[in-house]
XYZ file of C-alpha atoms in Angstrom:
126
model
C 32.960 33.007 23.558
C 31.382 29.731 25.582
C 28.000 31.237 24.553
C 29.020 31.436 20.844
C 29.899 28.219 20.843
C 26.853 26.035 22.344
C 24.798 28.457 20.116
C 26.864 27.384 16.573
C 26.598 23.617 18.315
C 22.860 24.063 18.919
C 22.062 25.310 15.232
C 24.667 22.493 13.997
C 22.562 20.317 15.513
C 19.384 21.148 14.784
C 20.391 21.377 10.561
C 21.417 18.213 11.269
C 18.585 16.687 12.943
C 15.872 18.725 10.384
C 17.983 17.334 7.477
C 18.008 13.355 8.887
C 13.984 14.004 9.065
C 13.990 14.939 5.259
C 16.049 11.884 4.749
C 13.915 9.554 6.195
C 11.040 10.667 4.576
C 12.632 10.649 0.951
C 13.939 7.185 1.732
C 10.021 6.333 2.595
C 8.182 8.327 -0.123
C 5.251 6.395 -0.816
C 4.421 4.922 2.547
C 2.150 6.124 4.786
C -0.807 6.975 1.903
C -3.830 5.521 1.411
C -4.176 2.836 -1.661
C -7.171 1.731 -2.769
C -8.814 -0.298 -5.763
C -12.252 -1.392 -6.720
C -13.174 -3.848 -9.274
C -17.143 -2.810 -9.413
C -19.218 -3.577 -6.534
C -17.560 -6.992 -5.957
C -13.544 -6.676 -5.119
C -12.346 -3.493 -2.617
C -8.214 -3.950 -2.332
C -6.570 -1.354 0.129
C -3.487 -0.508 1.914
C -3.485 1.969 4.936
C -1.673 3.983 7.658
C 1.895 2.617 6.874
C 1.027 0.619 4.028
C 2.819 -3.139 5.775
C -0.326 -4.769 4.802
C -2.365 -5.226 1.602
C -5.860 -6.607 2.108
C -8.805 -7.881 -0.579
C -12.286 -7.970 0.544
C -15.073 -9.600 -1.625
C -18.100 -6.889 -1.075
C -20.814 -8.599 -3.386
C -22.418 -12.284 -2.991
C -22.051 -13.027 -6.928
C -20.206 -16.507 -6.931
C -16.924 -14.760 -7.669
C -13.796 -15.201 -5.833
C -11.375 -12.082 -5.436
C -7.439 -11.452 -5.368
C -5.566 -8.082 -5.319
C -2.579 -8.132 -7.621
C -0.065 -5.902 -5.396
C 3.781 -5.026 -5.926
C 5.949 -3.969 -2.405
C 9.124 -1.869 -2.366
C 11.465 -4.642 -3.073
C 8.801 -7.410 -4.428
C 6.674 -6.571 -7.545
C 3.703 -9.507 -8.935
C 2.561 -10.673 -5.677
C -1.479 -12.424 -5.752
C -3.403 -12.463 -2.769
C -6.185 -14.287 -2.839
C -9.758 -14.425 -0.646
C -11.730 -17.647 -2.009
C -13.889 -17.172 1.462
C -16.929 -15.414 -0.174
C -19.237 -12.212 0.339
C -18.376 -9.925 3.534
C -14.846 -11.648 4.302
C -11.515 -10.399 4.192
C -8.123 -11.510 3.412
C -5.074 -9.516 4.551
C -1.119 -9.777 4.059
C 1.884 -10.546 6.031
C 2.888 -6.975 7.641
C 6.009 -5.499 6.569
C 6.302 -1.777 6.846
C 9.658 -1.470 5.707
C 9.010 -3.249 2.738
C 5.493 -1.173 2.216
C 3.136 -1.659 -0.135
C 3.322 0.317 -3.351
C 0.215 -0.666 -5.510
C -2.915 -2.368 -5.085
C -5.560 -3.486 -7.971
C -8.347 -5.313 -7.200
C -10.050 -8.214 -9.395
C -12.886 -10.356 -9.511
C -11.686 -14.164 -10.637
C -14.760 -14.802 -13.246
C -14.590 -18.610 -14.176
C -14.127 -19.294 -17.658
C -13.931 -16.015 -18.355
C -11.458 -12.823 -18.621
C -11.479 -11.837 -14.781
C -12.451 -7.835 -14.254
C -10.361 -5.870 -12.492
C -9.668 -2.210 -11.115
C -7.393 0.528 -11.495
C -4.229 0.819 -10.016
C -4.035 2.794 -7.207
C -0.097 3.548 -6.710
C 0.730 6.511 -4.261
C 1.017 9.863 -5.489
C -1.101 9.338 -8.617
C -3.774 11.762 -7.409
C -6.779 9.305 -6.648
């Protein structure tokens, strides 16, 4: 009977454990994949390993500034900007349990509509 029992505890307890894992991963769905956006050759935004960080690098020396419009799990319309020109990078706070969610990079063309990239938003196949 004693050996019945820690065997029914240890299954109990590994269902329970298993289904806690499945949990946590639902509750984070989206986190952990790579986002990325291009606007041409000039704006690269990104988001990687556990997406707490969103970062815009300008990638071309055309005169253009570039920002990465960028929504988090709880925050949607956020701007980050890199005015700092060709080769530089700007990156977010890090928050990993409010992860990133989508990234689209732009290039801010003066006096003109700016150009920016897709969306990259996680599990849309890119």
């Amino acid at each position: 009977m004693t050996f019945g029992r820690i065997a029914v505890k240890a299954m109990v307890t590994a269902a329970v454990a298993t289904s806690l894992m499945g949990a946590g991963q639902a509750v984070a769905a989206g986190a952990g994949e790579p986002l990325d956006s291009y606007a041409g050759v000039g704006a690269w935004a990104y988001s990687h390993g556990t997406n707490g960080a969103v970062a815009i690098a300008d990638t071309d020396g055309d005169s253009h500034a570039v920002y990465t419009l960028y929504d988090r799990r709880y925050n949607t319309g956020l701007r980050l900007d890199n005015h700092d020109g060709n080769g530089s990078t700007k990156y977010s706070g890090m928050d990993t349990a409010n992860y990133v969610r989508k990234v689209t990079a732009c290039l801010n063309i003066q006096l003109n509509p700016d150009r920016c990239g897709l969306d990259d938003r996680p599990n849309d196949d890119r």
